[in-house]
Structure formats: C-alpha cells, structure tokens
C-alpha cells in the first residue's frame, strides 16, 4: 500500500495533466482495457475493470460524482485486473473517473465514463442502517428486522456443500448471515480449505508462508459470488474480518498486512449493498490484538468505506465497549449460561444502540454447551429478544450428518427452529413503524409494543403457560383486534374485536404469544 | 400468659411443697384426672392429659428427666383439658413431672409419672436437623433429602378434599410439605374456612372479634391429626406461623397475642418429630412486622422449643438476613423471573447453610407467572438445585378442577412433575454420605459430586442435549460404573464399567443426567 505522504503530491499534480479516455477504452494507451456496464440498477454494484495496466501500477482509485456528493473509493488488484467498485446509491450520479497510478508517480492515467442508474431490482432496498435508535432500515426506508444465522466457514467447504447452503438459505428463514473471511480451524473444522485467502510468497518452501500483498483471486471471487447471490436472496452478509480459530497465521498477521487486508476488503465489498462489517468473532480471544489495534482497524474501515456499512465487534466473554461511536450496534454473545435474551432491554438501555444477540447457543447436540440446545429453547430466546426490542441469531450444530454442521459448514438444516424463525420474521415485518420495545404490562408476561405505537401490543409468555389472561389495563372504551399466536406451531388465531376489558382464553401451552392492536378510528 | 416475674417466686417456693401424685391420677385431688400412656415409641409424641383442673389454672408445665438432660415444656389448655407433650427423644428418660399452677399461685399441684420408650415405629428416625453444613439428617443419622411440596391452606378445606390430599401425599412423591397455620385469603382462596383458629370473644357481636387467649380446640385438633398422619407417611411439616394473606386479623394481632400464639404453637407441636418452624411466608409483605418483631418471635420459639426444630423465614422479594444464627436453613423464593435454582451454589457460599428453594414457580396454568410453568421446567429446576447441593419445593396450580388448586387446597395432582420428583428423590437417597455439592467438571455441564466423596459424580445437562460426551478428566487407571439417567422418563440405563477415558453416547435429549461412580477397591 502506498503511504499517504507519497500519494499527496502526485495525485494533486497530475490529476489534470493525465489523459482522459472514454470507458469503452478505445482511446486508452495501447494494451489498457477498461470495461464497465452502461447501466446498473439502483443499489447494485457498479464495477469498472481495468486490464493491461503496467505491472508497476500501485493504486487505482475511483471518484463517483453524484448530484449531492462525490465518493472516492480504492480499486484493488485482482490477478491481472484492477477492479474499481461503486454502489449505485441514491445520490450517485452518472460520471466517474478512474485514476491509475504507477510506481513511478509521474505516470498516472485517468479514465472517465458514465453510467445510468436504473430501477432497483425487485426486493433491493439499499444498505441497512440504524433507524429509530434501536432498529434497522434499508436506505430506501424499508424496515429491516434481522433474523440471522451463522455459517462461519461455509465458503471454505466443497462446492456441493456451498450449493446446498445457498439452497437452504433460499427458503427465506433468514435475512442475515454471519461468516468469516478467513478459513477456520477449530473443533469440527480440522480439514484444510481448498483455497487460501493469500498466495504464497514466490519461491518460498515454508508452509503457510503467505504473501500478504497478494490476495488469492479465486478465494475472493467465491466471496464475491456469495455476497451477490445472498444479496439477491435478501440476505445481509455480516462479514467477520478477524477471528481466532486459526492455524495459518491470519489471526496475527503483521500490522501492515492487517491494514492492507482491511483496505482491500473495503475496496472489494463496500460497493455491495448487503455487507456489514463484523470486526471480529470473539475479539477477546485474539490475544495479540489490543484495544488500540481494534480502534485502528475501525478507524481505517470507517475512513475508507464511503457508504458507512454497519460495524460491530463480537465478544467471547467480556463485551467490547459498545459505547464507542464507531460501533453501530451491539453484536453480543451471551455471557451467562442461562440468561441472555432476557437481558436485551438492559443492553438497549446501557448502549443506546440496536442489540443483536449473535450467539445465544445453537440448536443441536454436540458435546459443547454452546451448541446443544433444542429448537424450542432457541426459538424461545428469539422471542424473548424480540419482545424486548432486540434481535437474535440462529446457528445449528447437529452431529451425525457427514460431519457437516450448519453453524460452520452450511449444508442442510436438521433442526426444528428455522421455520419457526421464519414465522417470527413474518410477525416482525407486521410491526407498524420501526421496531418493538419492551413495555410494562403485567409482571407476569414479557410484553412489547411497537416502538412508535403503544397501541400495538405483543405479549409473549415463553415457558409460562396461562390458561387465560384478564386484560384490565387497556382503554375500556376502545376496541382491539386480538390474536393468539402459537409461536411453535406457527398459527395465528384471530379472536376478533374486543372491548378493552376482557378475559382471553388461552391454550395453556408454552410459547404462546398474544397480539392486541387497537382499532384506530378512520 | 403469666409474666416471668409473677412466676419466678412461686415456682421455686412451692416446687417441693406441692403434693405428688402418680400418673394414674388415683391420688389426685378430687375431680382432677391425669391420663398418659405407659409407653411410647422412640421419636413419638408422649402426651399427658390433665382434666378437672380448677378453672383458674394459669399454667401447666412438664419436666422430663432423662439420662442426659432435663426438658421443660409448657402445657397448653385445649378446651376443658390441659395437655403436656414431650417427644420421646433418645436422651429422654422415663420420669416426668407435671406442675399445674392456679391463678392463686399458692395453689400448685405436681404429678409425677413415668413411661417407657419403646422401639421406633418403622420409618421413624427422629427430627430433622442440619447435617454436613448444607444438608439434613434425622436425629438417628438417617439422611434426609427434602423434596417438598406446598398446600398452604389444605387444612381449611372440606373433609373430602383433606382426605384426598392425604391420599395424594401417601404416594410418596414428597417428604416435606409447607402449610399455613392460619387460614388464607388470596386469589383462588376467597371462601370462608369452616373453622377459625381462635374462638370469638364471649358475647361480642362484632365479626372476627377473636379472643386470642382461646385457641379453637377443633381447629388445632385438625392440625394435630394432620401432623401425626403426615409423620407416619414420612412427611415433614414446615409449619408457616405467619403469612400476609389475611382478612381476619391473624396477620396483625396484638403483640401479646402473637407471643401467646407462638408459645402455644411450641407447646402443642414441638413434641412432634416432623415439625419445622417457618416463621413466615413472604415476611416482607407483612408490613406491620419489623425485623425486631421477627427476631423476637425467633428468640421466643428458640427459647421455648426444647428440641431445636428447624427454623426459617421465607421472602417474597428481599431475602431476610439468612446469616442470622437462629436461621437453620435458607427458605428461598426466587427473586428473578428466569434464574433461581441456578444460583443455589451462590446462596450456599453466601449463607453457609442448607439452601431450600421453597418457591420457584409452580407447575400449572393460572394467569400468574408464579404458577404457570410446565412440568418439565419445574423438574429441571429441581435438578439444577440438586446438582448444586441444594433442594427445591414443588407446587401445582392447575385450573379447571372445581377451583381446587393443589398449591393451596391440596386435593389431586393434575400435572406431570410429581412422579419425576419422586424419581429424583430416589436418586438423591442413593447419594453416599450426606448430600451433594457442585463440582467443576467441564464448563458445559452442571455437575455434582457427593459432598464427602469426589468419586461419586452426577452430571446434569438440563436443556442441553449432547449426543455424546468425552470423559477426559477422570482417573485414567480407575474403573467407573456409568449410568445414563433420563430424568423425565425416569429410567436409569446402566452402561457398565468403563476405564477413566471414554466417550459416552447419549440420547441427545433434554433433561439427561449421568451418574459416574468410581469402583472402589475392596
């Protein structure tokens, strides 16, 4: 990577002196080819490919000039190509410039072009941002209610498994997935990956002697394809930048390699609308990295990423300080064996940010307590988080299926929770406005109302199983639509319109919810 | 009640001057009849009945002279009779004296007699005491593992319900029951009792205008019968002396009435081997009573009770200070909606006493969260308490059965937990020595060992459901008997003898336990 000091003068001095060529490359210097589409749907990724640049090219940058603002992005070398990626954000205009600098800074080439932003593809709503303090929405205002899952190392699995994973994800149970950029070495993850993220140093005979300046094009092409494919399925990718389950050295690369890698990641993935930055899984197990390191990584990504993708950092035991301004939302692993989702509203109060419980034990039957709860218990935890105005994340660790465990490898789901989480997601998407919050109703239920509408109420009884419930606190003169929800059997029983004082008969079963919505005058 | 000052002189002065009569009453003053059995089984209740005493008799006391110590007990008036009760404890001898004082202290009559202590009745082991710091044993050394239940007001129900309660209790699921001395006014408890604990003041026309010096003989006769009947069933009676669910005035009697009542209770019930004193249910809701009041009650009972029955005081929200020396064990109501049994070892550490979780929500389906969990969840909580070296208590609140709810009324059990608790009790009684304690095995299980034998191990997985478990920490050269326990289906699957390093296949279901016991060399 070129240091800022070396760049400062040449960029300014040569910007206007450089030749400008059209995007079809017809007038480019001999051998240089620039390819880019003439149009891209709104929220899509627009990529300019530049090939034939001199081998000593050090940097390629892009500037997108829109109606409201300019965006400057880094390009990145990808084998013989350089790629420069923009997101077709609302305020992106039609003009772009690509500036290619060679090692001899006196040689700089600028290409100019334009493209058209067309209608978004169906279901595309732009990147997810924090909305209404504790919740999320896409850039176009569409609410986003995370119901995530976890397949840490799914991209390091053989192709049939990866295909199976996408097939499973296409069933719509989840709208967010957490996975690692680097391969994973851990229990149940002891096979070598087929590809590595970096190429080996030329001529080195040592094992795992990586050239950290040369990302492996095939490795990242697979990630590109995954991010794009999942984007079309409406799935956000919470990309885990660092993690400790490592035998190859990626968890403790030299400082400059970390910076290069993060810059590369931003250059390559920030143009995708469905990317979130998860700085670490279990940051506290990465013993070589200090808080200063994490703050540095965060500052780097924040400075480079022109789209401000969501940023979080996930703990093993102690939380990172989620009050840090760069952290957009809490990405939490439970700290207690028994209670986690139940603490969601405490976390909201403490951090004043969205709370996403990204690890609350997985459905499964492995010998480790973090991965052997039953489906009903996992679904209960999701609902407990939900009625407290937070969100949770699924994972599955079922043994006995050719050593393929969803939590890490993807593949098929064997548990019972996924369809119930899809059902919960549907319930969430029926919330008016943006999100739910905990509301004190009685001391014997967990109740939420819509964040912006106290007359939209959702009660959840979890493991409590009342046979009836007396409603004594609602407006006695108002009318309410009352529905009894079986969160496990996925039914909504419409009990009709009731006046504000009533007894509601209930099934006397665990995992019952009630939705009570005031009938508004028209 | 006679004040101490008035008693001091006459008792000393007249003790030797009084006439002595044999227990058959033949030589008693005209009209006075003394009845007592010639023998009583060890641990049984020995009662002397004195009738025909002058109406102005103020106090009757008994002295039992044993091999090792003397015991002085109060007698109590019961209608036309006075009763003096002793327990046939191991060190009680054969001789007793009954001293009857009249209002005119110059008139005192002493009866002397003797009785024989015979072999205990089958299953009688004497009063339960704290043993091994955190556990319990009967006076003869037999361990006592509490698996209790709760029928607060069962003695205030109609006779058929009371009979049904005893029939249910005779099935052996529980060896301890909590119930109130005073009747109960509360939700689901709004009928007047058929009897009241005190007689009305003579000639009063006010409702509930009690003469607190005149306990109702019929009321207490019913309690006597219950304590005796339950004793024969091997059930300890945790008698709740005060509680706040009141409309009759018993929760805020005058100070002298409280003292009289407690003295009366001790006189009447301390001779029973199966009595525990629970000073209050939800003491903190009895707003008129201060900590000084409770300390006074405790001191009074402690001074009067010659057998040192177990003493506790039960909270609604804040715990009473369980470090107080008079408190023999913690009688706890959960303070958190979700976690309670899981905190047992913390309570042990904090209070250094046995921990009995007397209220951890009841199996049932009423609309209140304290009474509508499912059977499996209640049984889970019992096991969680067990593997942490504590104990729990059952209750059941199922609606739809003629408004009879076990938790308060007794009757039948409709839930699923009771047989599983009987099974747990059987497992507990297989513990070597006295009691279990938490032991750190792996971070992914709740494990106990016998308090005095680290080679007797009991693992419990609760809602975790591993398909297998690798044992890597046992003595590799030793042999272990391994059993897999299905705590819900009540099966013990003997897997035979294994060397200290092994993989154990498990059912991958919730509520599994493992018992691993080192094979000792003979």
mmCIF file of C-alpha atoms in Angstrom, chain A residues 186 188 334 336-339 342 361 363-377 380-381 384 388 399 443-446 461 463-470 503 508 510, chain B residues 186 188 334 336-339 342 361 363-377 380-381 384 388 399 443-446 461 463-470 503 508 510:
data_model
loop_
_atom_site.group_PDB
_atom_site.id
_atom_site.type_symbol
_atom_site.label_atom_id
_atom_site.label_comp_id
_atom_site.label_asym_id
_atom_site.label_seq_id
_atom_site.Cartn_x
_atom_site.Cartn_y
_atom_site.Cartn_z
ATOM 1 C CA UNK A 186 -11.484 -25.389 15.348
ATOM 2 C CA UNK A 188 -15.318 -29.998 13.781
ATOM 3 C CA UNK A 334 -24.369 -14.379 25.856
ATOM 4 C CA UNK A 336 -24.391 -16.239 31.209
ATOM 5 C CA UNK A 337 -25.212 -19.893 30.849
ATOM 6 C CA UNK A 338 -28.927 -19.327 31.367
ATOM 7 C CA UNK A 339 -29.892 -15.756 30.691
ATOM 8 C CA UNK A 342 -33.820 -11.780 28.802
ATOM 9 C CA UNK A 361 -26.220 -21.105 21.919
ATOM 10 C CA UNK A 363 -29.759 -25.697 18.220
ATOM 11 C CA UNK A 364 -28.029 -29.039 18.152
ATOM 12 C CA UNK A 365 -26.492 -31.906 20.035
ATOM 13 C CA UNK A 366 -22.714 -31.529 20.071
ATOM 14 C CA UNK A 367 -20.986 -32.138 23.394
ATOM 15 C CA UNK A 368 -20.357 -28.425 23.984
ATOM 16 C CA UNK A 369 -22.940 -26.400 25.819
ATOM 17 C CA UNK A 370 -22.739 -23.593 23.278
ATOM 18 C CA UNK A 371 -24.173 -25.872 20.644
ATOM 19 C CA UNK A 372 -26.678 -28.285 22.058
ATOM 20 C CA UNK A 373 -29.972 -26.692 22.915
ATOM 21 C CA UNK A 374 -33.277 -27.838 21.457
ATOM 22 C CA UNK A 375 -35.216 -25.971 18.802
ATOM 23 C CA UNK A 376 -37.964 -24.776 21.140
ATOM 24 C CA UNK A 377 -35.420 -23.265 23.503
ATOM 25 C CA UNK A 380 -37.938 -19.023 22.865
ATOM 26 C CA UNK A 381 -34.749 -16.986 23.124
ATOM 27 C CA UNK A 384 -37.548 -13.093 24.385
ATOM 28 C CA UNK A 388 -37.541 -6.598 24.433
ATOM 29 C CA UNK A 399 -23.874 -34.191 14.601
ATOM 30 C CA UNK A 443 -45.368 -8.576 35.986
ATOM 31 C CA UNK A 444 -46.266 -11.959 34.574
ATOM 32 C CA UNK A 445 -45.581 -11.543 30.899
ATOM 33 C CA UNK A 446 -42.992 -10.243 28.532
ATOM 34 C CA UNK A 461 -45.384 -15.950 27.729
ATOM 35 C CA UNK A 463 -42.306 -21.037 29.335
ATOM 36 C CA UNK A 464 -45.277 -19.652 31.208
ATOM 37 C CA UNK A 465 -48.481 -21.254 30.064
ATOM 38 C CA UNK A 466 -51.577 -19.480 31.341
ATOM 39 C CA UNK A 467 -54.998 -20.949 30.574
ATOM 40 C CA UNK A 468 -56.479 -17.481 30.426
ATOM 41 C CA UNK A 469 -55.496 -13.880 30.818
ATOM 42 C CA UNK A 470 -57.557 -10.988 32.127
ATOM 43 C CA UNK A 503 -60.839 -12.331 29.630
ATOM 44 C CA UNK A 508 -52.299 -23.270 28.462
ATOM 45 C CA UNK A 510 -45.651 -22.956 26.459
ATOM 46 C CA UNK B 186 -55.999 -14.634 48.443
ATOM 47 C CA UNK B 188 -58.423 -18.615 44.363
ATOM 48 C CA UNK B 334 -36.798 -16.931 43.581
ATOM 49 C CA UNK B 336 -35.551 -13.414 39.305
ATOM 50 C CA UNK B 337 -38.070 -14.331 36.658
ATOM 51 C CA UNK B 338 -35.689 -16.742 34.947
ATOM 52 C CA UNK B 339 -32.925 -17.837 37.230
ATOM 53 C CA UNK B 342 -29.080 -21.932 39.027
ATOM 54 C CA UNK B 361 -42.862 -21.070 40.381
ATOM 55 C CA UNK B 363 -46.445 -26.282 37.662
ATOM 56 C CA UNK B 364 -49.765 -25.110 36.323
ATOM 57 C CA UNK B 365 -51.686 -22.768 34.091
ATOM 58 C CA UNK B 366 -53.117 -19.933 36.169
ATOM 59 C CA UNK B 367 -52.729 -16.442 34.732
ATOM 60 C CA UNK B 368 -49.983 -15.505 37.190
ATOM 61 C CA UNK B 369 -46.392 -16.148 36.261
ATOM 62 C CA UNK B 370 -45.637 -17.642 39.661
ATOM 63 C CA UNK B 371 -47.963 -20.507 38.909
ATOM 64 C CA UNK B 372 -47.929 -21.478 35.272
ATOM 65 C CA UNK B 373 -44.803 -23.323 34.258
ATOM 66 C CA UNK B 374 -44.862 -26.779 32.705
ATOM 67 C CA UNK B 375 -43.858 -29.951 34.496
ATOM 68 C CA UNK B 376 -40.565 -30.412 32.640
ATOM 69 C CA UNK B 377 -39.459 -26.908 33.552
ATOM 70 C CA UNK B 380 -35.465 -29.118 35.528
ATOM 71 C CA UNK B 381 -35.285 -26.526 38.293
ATOM 72 C CA UNK B 384 -30.488 -27.684 38.817
ATOM 73 C CA UNK B 388 -25.646 -27.514 43.142
ATOM 74 C CA UNK B 399 -57.230 -24.503 36.906
ATOM 75 C CA UNK B 443 -17.875 -25.636 31.527
ATOM 76 C CA UNK B 444 -20.660 -27.305 29.606
ATOM 77 C CA UNK B 445 -22.463 -29.244 32.267
ATOM 78 C CA UNK B 446 -23.841 -28.881 35.728
ATOM 79 C CA UNK B 461 -27.401 -31.338 31.223
ATOM 80 C CA UNK B 463 -31.799 -28.063 28.437
ATOM 81 C CA UNK B 464 -28.526 -29.008 26.847
ATOM 82 C CA UNK B 465 -28.796 -32.187 24.857
ATOM 83 C CA UNK B 466 -25.427 -33.598 23.814
ATOM 84 C CA UNK B 467 -25.320 -36.689 21.603
ATOM 85 C CA UNK B 468 -22.133 -37.802 23.288
ATOM 86 C CA UNK B 469 -19.734 -36.735 25.938
ATOM 87 C CA UNK B 470 -15.982 -37.341 26.126
ATOM 88 C CA UNK B 503 -16.690 -41.482 25.022
ATOM 89 C CA UNK B 508 -29.321 -36.129 22.545
ATOM 90 C CA UNK B 510 -33.119 -32.525 27.113
#
